[in-house]
Short mmCIF file of C-alpha atoms in Angstrom, two decimals:
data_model
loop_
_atom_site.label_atom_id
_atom_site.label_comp_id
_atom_site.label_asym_id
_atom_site.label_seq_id
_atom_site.Cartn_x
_atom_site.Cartn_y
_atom_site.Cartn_z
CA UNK A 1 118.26 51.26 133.71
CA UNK A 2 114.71 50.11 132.99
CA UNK A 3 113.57 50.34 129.41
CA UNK A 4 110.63 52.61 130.83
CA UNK A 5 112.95 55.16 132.01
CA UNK A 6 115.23 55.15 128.68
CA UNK A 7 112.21 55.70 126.57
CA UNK A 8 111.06 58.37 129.01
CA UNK A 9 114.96 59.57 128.61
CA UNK A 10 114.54 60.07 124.70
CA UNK A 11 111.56 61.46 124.30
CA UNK A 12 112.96 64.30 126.40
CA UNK A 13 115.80 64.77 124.71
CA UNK A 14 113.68 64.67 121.47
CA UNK A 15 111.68 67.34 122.90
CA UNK A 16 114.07 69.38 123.73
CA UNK A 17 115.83 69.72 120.63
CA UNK A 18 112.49 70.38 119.14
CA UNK A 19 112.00 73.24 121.11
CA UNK A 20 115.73 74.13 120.20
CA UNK A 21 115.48 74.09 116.05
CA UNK A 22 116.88 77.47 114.07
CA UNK A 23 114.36 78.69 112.70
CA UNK A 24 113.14 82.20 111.31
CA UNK A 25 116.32 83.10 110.38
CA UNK A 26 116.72 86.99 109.17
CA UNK A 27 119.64 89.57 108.93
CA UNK A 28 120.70 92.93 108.98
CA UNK A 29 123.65 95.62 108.62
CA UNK A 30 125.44 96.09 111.64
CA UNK A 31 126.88 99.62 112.70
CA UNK A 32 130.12 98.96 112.39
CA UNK A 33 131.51 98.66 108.66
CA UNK A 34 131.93 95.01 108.00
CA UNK A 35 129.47 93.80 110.62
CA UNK A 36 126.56 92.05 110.28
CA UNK A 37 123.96 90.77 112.54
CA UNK A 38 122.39 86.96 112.02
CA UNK A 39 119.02 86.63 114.30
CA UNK A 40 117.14 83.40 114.61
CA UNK A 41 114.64 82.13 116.99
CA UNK A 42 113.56 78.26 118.76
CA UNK A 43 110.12 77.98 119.48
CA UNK A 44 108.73 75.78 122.36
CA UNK A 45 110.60 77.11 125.47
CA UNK A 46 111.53 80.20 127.46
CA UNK A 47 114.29 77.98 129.41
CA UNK A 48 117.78 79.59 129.20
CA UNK A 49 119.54 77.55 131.73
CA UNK A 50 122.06 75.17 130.29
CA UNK A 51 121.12 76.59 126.96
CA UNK A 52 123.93 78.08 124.16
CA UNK A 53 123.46 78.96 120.58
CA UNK A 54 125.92 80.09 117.54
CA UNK A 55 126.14 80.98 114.07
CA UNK A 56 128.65 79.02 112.14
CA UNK A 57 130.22 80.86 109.61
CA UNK A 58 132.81 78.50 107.75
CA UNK A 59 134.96 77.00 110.52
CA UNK A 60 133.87 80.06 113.07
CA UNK A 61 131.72 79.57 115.91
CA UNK A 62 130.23 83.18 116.60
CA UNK A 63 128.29 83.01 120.21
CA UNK A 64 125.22 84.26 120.20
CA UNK A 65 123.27 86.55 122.82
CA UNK A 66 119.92 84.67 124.29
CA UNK A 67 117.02 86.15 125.54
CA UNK A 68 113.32 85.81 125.51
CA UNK A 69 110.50 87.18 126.34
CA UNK A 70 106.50 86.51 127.52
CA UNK A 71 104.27 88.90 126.46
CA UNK A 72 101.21 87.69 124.94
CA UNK A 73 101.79 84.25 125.99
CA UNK A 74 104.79 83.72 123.58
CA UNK A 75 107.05 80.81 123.93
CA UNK A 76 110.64 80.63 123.01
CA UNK A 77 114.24 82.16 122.70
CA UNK A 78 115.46 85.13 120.45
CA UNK A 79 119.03 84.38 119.36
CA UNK A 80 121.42 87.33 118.22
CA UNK A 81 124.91 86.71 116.82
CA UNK A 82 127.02 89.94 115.33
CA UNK A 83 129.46 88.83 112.47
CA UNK A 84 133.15 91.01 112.24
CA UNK A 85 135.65 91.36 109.99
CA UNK A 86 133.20 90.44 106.92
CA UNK A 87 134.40 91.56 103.06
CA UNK A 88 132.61 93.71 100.95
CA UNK A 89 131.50 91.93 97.45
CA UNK A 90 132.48 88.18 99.22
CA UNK A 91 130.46 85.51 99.31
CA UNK A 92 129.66 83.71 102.56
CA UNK A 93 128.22 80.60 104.03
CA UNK A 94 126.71 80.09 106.69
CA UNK A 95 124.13 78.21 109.78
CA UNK A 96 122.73 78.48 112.98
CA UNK A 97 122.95 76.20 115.80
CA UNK A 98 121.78 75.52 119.40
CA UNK A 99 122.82 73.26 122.26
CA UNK A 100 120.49 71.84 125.15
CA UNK A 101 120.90 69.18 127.62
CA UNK A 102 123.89 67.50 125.25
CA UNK A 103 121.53 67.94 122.22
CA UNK A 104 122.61 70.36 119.15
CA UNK A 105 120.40 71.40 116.60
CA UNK A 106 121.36 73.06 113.44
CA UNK A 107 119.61 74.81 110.66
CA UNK A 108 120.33 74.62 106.73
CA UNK A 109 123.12 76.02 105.43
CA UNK A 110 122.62 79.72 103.91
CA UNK A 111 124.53 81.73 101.48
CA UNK A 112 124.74 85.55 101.53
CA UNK A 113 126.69 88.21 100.44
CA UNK A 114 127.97 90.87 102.21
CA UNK A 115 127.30 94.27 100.19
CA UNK A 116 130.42 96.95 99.74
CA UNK A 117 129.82 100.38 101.07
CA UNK A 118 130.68 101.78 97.56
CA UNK A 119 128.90 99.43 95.51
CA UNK A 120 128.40 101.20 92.19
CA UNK A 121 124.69 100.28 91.92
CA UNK A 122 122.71 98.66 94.27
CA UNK A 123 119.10 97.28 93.94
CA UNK A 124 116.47 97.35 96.75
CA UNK A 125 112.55 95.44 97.30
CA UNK A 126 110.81 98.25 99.42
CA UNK A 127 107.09 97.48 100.55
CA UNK A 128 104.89 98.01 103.27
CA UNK A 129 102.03 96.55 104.68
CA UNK A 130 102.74 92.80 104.04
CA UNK A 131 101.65 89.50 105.65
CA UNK A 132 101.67 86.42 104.80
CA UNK A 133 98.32 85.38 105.91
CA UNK A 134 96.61 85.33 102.48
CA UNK A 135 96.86 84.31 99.09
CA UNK A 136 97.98 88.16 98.25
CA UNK A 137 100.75 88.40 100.39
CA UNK A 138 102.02 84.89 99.82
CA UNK A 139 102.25 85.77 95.84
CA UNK A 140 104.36 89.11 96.81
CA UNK A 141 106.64 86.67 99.10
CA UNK A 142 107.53 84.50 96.52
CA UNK A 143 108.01 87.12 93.63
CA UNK A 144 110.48 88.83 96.12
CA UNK A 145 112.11 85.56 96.42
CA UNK A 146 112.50 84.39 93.33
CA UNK A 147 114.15 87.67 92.83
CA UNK A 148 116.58 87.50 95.99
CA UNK A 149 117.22 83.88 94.94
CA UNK A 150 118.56 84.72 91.24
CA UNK A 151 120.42 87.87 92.89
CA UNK A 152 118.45 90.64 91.25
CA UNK A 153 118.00 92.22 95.01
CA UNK A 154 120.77 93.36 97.17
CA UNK A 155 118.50 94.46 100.01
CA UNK A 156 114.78 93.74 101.42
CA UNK A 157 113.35 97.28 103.51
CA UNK A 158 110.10 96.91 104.73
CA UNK A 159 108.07 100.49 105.97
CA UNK A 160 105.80 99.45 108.79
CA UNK A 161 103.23 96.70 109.48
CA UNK A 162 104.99 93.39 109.63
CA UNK A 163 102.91 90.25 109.92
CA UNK A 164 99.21 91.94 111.23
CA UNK A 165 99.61 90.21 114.51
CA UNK A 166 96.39 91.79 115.07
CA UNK A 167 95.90 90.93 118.46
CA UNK A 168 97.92 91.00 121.79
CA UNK A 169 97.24 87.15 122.47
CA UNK A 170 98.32 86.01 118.75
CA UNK A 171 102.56 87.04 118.99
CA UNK A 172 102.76 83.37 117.37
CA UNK A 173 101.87 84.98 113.92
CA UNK A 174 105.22 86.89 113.85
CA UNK A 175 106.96 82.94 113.76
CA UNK A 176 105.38 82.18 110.81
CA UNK A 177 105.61 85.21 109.06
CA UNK A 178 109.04 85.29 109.76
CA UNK A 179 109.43 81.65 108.47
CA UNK A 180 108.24 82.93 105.13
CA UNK A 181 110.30 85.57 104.81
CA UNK A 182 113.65 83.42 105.84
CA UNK A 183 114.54 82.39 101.83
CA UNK A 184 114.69 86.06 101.09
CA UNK A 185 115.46 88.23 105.01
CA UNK A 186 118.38 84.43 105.43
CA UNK A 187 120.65 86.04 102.07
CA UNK A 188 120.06 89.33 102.12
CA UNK A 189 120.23 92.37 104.75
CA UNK A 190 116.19 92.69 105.77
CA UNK A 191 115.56 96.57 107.28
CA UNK A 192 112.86 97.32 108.63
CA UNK A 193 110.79 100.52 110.14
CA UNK A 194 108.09 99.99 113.09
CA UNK A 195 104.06 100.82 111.82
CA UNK A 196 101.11 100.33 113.30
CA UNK A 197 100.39 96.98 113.73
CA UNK A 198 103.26 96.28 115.68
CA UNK A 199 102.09 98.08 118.52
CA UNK A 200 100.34 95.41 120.56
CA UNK A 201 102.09 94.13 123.77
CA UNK A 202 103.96 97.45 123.88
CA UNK A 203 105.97 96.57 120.18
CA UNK A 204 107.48 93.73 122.09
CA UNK A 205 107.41 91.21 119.70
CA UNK A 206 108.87 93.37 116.68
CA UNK A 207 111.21 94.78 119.02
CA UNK A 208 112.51 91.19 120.41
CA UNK A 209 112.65 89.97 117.13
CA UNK A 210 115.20 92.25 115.33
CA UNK A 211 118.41 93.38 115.63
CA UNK A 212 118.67 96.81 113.90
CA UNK A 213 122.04 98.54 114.01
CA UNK A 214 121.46 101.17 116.98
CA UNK A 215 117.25 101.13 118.04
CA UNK A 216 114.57 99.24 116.25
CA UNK A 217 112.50 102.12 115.79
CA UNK A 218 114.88 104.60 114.17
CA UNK A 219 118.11 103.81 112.79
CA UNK A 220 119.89 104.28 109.19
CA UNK A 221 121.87 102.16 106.63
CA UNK A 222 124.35 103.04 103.95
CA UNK A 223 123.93 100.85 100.76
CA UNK A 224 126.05 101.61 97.78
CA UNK A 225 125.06 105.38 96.75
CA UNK A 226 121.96 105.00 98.78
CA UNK A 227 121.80 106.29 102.68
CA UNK A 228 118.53 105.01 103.66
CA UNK A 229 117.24 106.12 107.12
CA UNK A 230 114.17 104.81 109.17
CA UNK A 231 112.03 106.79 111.30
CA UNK A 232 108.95 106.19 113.71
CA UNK A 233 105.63 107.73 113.45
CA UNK A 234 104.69 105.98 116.47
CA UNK A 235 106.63 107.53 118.77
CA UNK A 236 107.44 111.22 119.17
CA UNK A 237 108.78 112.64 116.31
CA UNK A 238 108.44 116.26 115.86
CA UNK A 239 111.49 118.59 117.11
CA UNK A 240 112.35 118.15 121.39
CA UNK A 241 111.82 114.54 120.51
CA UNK A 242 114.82 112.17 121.16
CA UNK A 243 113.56 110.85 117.90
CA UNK A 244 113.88 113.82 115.99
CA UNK A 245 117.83 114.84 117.31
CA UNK A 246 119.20 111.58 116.43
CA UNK A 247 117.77 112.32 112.73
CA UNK A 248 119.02 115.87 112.70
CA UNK A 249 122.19 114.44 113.72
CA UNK A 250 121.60 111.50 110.70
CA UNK A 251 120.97 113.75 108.31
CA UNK A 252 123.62 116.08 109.37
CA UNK A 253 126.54 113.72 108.45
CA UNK A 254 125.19 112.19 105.36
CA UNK A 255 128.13 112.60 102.67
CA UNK A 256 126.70 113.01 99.43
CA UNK A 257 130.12 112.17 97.76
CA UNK A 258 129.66 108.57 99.23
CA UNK A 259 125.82 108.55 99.53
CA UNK A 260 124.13 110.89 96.88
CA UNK A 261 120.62 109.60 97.55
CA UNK A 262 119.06 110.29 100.31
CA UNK A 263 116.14 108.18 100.97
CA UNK A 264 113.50 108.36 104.25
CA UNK A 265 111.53 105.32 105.02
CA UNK A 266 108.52 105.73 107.80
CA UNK A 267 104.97 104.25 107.87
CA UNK A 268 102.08 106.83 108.01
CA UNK A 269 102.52 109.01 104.82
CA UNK A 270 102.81 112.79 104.83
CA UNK A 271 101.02 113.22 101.63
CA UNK A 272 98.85 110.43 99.88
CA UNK A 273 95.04 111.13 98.51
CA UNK A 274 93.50 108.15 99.56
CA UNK A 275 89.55 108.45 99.94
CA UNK A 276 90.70 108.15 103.90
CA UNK A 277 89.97 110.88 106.08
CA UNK A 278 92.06 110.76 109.10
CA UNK A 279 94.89 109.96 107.19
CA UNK A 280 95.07 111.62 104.26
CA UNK A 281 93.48 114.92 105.44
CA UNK A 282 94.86 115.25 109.23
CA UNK A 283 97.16 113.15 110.03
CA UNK A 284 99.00 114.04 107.22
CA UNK A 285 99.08 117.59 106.32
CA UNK A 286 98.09 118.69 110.04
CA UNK A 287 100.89 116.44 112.17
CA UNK A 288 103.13 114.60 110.34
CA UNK A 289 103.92 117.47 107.82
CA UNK A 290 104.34 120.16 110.02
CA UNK A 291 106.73 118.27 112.50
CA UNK A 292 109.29 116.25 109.64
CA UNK A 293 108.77 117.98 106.84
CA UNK A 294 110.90 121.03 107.45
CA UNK A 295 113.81 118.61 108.52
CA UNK A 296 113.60 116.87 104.89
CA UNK A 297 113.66 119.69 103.05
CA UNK A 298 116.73 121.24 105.26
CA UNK A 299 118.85 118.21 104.56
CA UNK A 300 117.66 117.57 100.92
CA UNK A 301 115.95 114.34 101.29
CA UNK A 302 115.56 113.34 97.55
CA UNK A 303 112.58 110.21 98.45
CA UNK A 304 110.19 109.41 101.44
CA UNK A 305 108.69 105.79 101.40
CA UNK A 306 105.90 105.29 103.36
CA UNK A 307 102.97 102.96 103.63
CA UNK A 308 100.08 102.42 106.12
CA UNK A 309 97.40 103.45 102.88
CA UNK A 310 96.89 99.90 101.16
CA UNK A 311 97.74 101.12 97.67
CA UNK A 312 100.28 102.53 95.70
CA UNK A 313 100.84 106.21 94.95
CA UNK A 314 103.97 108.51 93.64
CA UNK A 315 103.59 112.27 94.00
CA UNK A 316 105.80 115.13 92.24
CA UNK A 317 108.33 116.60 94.33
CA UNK A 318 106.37 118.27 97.29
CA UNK A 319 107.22 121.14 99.21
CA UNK A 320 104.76 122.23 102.05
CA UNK A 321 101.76 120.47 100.34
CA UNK A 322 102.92 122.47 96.90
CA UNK A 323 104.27 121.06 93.99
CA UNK A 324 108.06 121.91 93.50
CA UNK A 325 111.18 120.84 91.17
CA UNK A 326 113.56 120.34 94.60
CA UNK A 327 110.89 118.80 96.70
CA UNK A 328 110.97 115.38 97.65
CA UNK A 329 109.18 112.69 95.91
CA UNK A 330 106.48 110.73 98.02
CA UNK A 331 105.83 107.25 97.55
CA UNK A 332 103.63 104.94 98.91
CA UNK A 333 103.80 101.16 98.89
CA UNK A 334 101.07 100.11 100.95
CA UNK A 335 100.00 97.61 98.36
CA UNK A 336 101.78 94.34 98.91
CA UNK A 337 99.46 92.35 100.40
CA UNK A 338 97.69 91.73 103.80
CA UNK A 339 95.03 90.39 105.94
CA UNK A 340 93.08 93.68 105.52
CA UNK A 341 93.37 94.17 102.12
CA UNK A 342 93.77 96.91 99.76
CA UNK A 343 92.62 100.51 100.15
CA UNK A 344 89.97 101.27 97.24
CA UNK A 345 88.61 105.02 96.43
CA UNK A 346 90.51 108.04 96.33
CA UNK A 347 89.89 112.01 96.81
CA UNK A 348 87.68 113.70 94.08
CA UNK A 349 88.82 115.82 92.60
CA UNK A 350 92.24 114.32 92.81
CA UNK A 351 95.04 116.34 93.70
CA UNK A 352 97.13 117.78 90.72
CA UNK A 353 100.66 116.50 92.98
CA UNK A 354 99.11 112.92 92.26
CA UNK A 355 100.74 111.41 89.46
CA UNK A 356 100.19 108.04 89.71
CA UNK A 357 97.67 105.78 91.76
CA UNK A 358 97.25 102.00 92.28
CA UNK A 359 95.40 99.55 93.93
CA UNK A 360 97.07 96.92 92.18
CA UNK A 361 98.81 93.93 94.39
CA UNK A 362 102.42 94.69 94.17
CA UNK A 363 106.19 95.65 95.09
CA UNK A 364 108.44 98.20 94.56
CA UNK A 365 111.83 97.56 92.93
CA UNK A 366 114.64 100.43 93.06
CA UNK A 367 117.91 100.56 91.33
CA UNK A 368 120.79 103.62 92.48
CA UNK A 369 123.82 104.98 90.68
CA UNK A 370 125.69 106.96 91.82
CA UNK A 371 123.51 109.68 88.96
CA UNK A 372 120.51 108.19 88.57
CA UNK A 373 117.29 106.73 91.01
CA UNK A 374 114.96 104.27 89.37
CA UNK A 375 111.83 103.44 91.17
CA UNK A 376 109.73 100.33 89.10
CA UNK A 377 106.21 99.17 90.77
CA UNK A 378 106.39 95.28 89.89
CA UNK A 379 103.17 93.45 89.78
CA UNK A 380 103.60 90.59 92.08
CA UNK A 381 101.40 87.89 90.08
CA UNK A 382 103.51 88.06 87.27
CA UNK A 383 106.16 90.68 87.41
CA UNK A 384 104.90 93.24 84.94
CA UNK A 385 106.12 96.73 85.30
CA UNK A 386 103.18 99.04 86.76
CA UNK A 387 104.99 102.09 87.35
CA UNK A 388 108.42 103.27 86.30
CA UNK A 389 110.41 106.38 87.61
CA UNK A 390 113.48 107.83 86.43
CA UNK A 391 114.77 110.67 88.73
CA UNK A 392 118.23 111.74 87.53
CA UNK A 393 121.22 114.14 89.16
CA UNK A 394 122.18 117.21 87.12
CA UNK A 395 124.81 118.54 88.45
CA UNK A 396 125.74 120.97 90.13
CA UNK A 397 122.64 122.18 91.30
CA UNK A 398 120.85 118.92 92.22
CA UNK A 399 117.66 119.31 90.54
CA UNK A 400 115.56 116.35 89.93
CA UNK A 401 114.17 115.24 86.67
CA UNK A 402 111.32 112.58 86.90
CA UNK A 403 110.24 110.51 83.85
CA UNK A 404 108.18 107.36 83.80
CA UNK A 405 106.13 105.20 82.07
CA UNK A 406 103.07 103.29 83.17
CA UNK A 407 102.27 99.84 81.76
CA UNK A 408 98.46 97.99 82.75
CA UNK A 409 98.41 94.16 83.30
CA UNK A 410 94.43 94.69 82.69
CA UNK A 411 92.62 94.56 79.04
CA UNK A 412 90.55 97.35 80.12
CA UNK A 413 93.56 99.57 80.40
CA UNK A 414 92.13 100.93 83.79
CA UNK A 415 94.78 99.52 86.10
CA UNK A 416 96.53 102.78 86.77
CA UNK A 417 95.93 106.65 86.30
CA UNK A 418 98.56 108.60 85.46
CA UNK A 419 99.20 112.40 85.57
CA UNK A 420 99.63 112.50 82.13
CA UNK A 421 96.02 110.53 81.31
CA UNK A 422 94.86 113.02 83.97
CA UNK A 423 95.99 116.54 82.42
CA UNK A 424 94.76 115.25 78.60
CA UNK A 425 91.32 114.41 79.88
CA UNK A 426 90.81 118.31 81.57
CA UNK A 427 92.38 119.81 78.73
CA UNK A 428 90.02 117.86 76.18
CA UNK A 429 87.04 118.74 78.68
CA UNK A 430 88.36 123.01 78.28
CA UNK A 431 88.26 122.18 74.71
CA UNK A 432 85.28 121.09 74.45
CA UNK A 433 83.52 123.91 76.75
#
């Protein structure tokens, strides 16, 4: 064999297994109770001939499904394993691996741990509206991290707009956002609901990309005393809608004994005040509202989570754009950082359901019992509380107490307005007239 050839020989094979390294590695609750699915992706090639892939958990080799595809001009193989049999509360190890042309590539090792279905309390990162294109979405990244790392965060749910592709030639983006998000989505379960942004190519990339348990644009999870279920307000979603049976039917068998909090996680918001015409004034109260809401309030939704506005904003307990004790509480966590920035201004004169508004850069950190909901806005530079709620159970009737507390990172004390600030200034202005 001529030296020519042999160096022609490994630099092929070294090519190969480039195009064949783990990578983006990111997980997720499987449908079946003890299941979980481990997704990773190669870059470099569409080739599947000849080509096999695994995750290796302990002395298991669990095959993996491969498939790919093109839109956009992408390049490279989606790899989906489902892990069985797994134990609630145990730890696991585990890595993914490929093999091409006699050449097997394998990524770190990773450590997770699979999360009980009656886990006393569990502790969720929600946000929406993230990327990791710029310096503000980087910093939320890494605070959610450093979290996940220390094992403050059980779960990572993410309501709509996922990288900010932004284009239908630029699919690459997802790989690296994806890459940034593997310390945290790698360890823990990482949930997410479709927005926006991921509509170019037809939502091919986001759909390609993850494996949640039943469709990737509407499915539901049950953590500890949390059911969590994600919806699509990019698709059809008002009653008649395939969308809309499959959460009647959700809803329907939610067990409160097991799952006391019910918690609905979509992208567009049905109520935020947001200086922002289309959506805050239409879309809204005039189409969003009138085709979900009466389903949420049917089946007692306590929370809705929603993004899509790039700020933050909790309302009191709404029922049909009213305030009410058994209405669910609106939040919006459009404010962790992307490409686009944040949304600045809001209506005047601001709704009286509008307890507390931010345009601070941040995340939302939530901790269930199986009494007691605790929402805390954390600011992502350095992980001071910005908004704390306390919604409790009373018994028997359900009714929903909501406390908080609101603490400003600035000197100015102008960070964040709360209801409170808001009813003392009109009652000193009635005083003074």
């Amino acid at each position: 064999m001529s030296r020519l050839l042999l160096v022609f020989m490994v630099m092929a094979a070294m090519a190969a297994g480039s195009e064949l390294s783990p990578e983006q590695v990111h997980t997720a609750l499987g449908a079946a109770d003890g299941s979980m699915s481990i997704t990773f992706l190669t870059v470099g090639s569409n080739e599947t001939a000849g080509v096999s892939s695994w995750v290796e958990l302990g002395a298991t080799k669990v095959p993996a499904t491969i498939s790919t595809y093109t839109a956009g001009g992408w390049v490279g193989l989606v790899h989906k394993a489902m892990l069985t049999g797994l134990v609630g509360g145990q730890g696991y190890k585990y890595r993914c691996g490929t093999k091409a042309h006699g050449s097997e590539q394998s990524s770190d090792w990773f450590d997770m741990k699979f999360l009980p279905k009656d886990l006393e309390t569990v502790k969720l990162a929600i946000v929406a509206d993230l990327d990791g294109r710029e310096a503000a979405g980087v910093s939320t990244i890494d605070a959610m991290s450093k979290e996940v790392e220390a094992g403050k965060i059980d779960a990572l749910l993410h309501a709509g707009d996922i990288a900010y592709i932004k284009s239908a030639s630029t699919e690459q983006i997802y790989d690296t956002f994806l890459n940034q998000m593997q310390p945290i989505a790698s360890r823990v379960p990482y949930h997410v609901a479709v927005g926006n942004q991921e509509h170019w190519n037809n939502f091919s990339g986001y759909d390609n990309r993850f494996a949640m348990p039943g469709s990737n644009f509407w499915h539901s999870i049950s953590v500890g005393p949390v059911h969590a279920v994600f919806l699509s307000t990019e698709h059809e979603h008002g009653p008649g809608s395939p969308q809309y049976a499959w959460a009647e039917d959700d809803l329907r068998k939610v067990d409160r004994s097991l799952t006391p909090w019910v918690m609905v996680l979509l992208h567009r918001p049905l109520y935020c005040s947001t200086n922002d015409y289309y959506d805050c004034r239409i879309a809204g109260p005039k189409e969003l509202r009138p085709a979900v809401e009466p389903l949420l309030l049917q089946y007692g939704v306590d929370v809705v989570v929603a993004g899509h506005v790039h700020n933050y904003e909790r309302t009191s307990g709404m029922v049909n754009g009213s305030q009410a004790t058994k209405g669910p509480v609106h939040i919006t966590v459009g404010n962790a950082g992307d490409i686009e920035g944040m949304t600045h201004g809001w209506m005047k004169p601001r709704p009286e359901w509008s307890l507390v508004q931010s345009t601070e850069l941040g995340w939302s950190r939530w901790t269930a019992t199986p009494k007691s909901l605790l929402l805390e806005l954390i600011a992502s530079a350095n992980g001071t509380i910005l908004d704390l709620s306390l919604i409790h159970i009373s018994e028997p009737t359900r009714l929903l107490s909501i406390s908080y507390a609101v603490f400003c990172l600035k000197k100015k004390k102008k960070t964040l307005t709360s209801q409170k600030k808001h009813q003392s200034r009109k009652k000193k202005t009635t005083e003074k007239q």
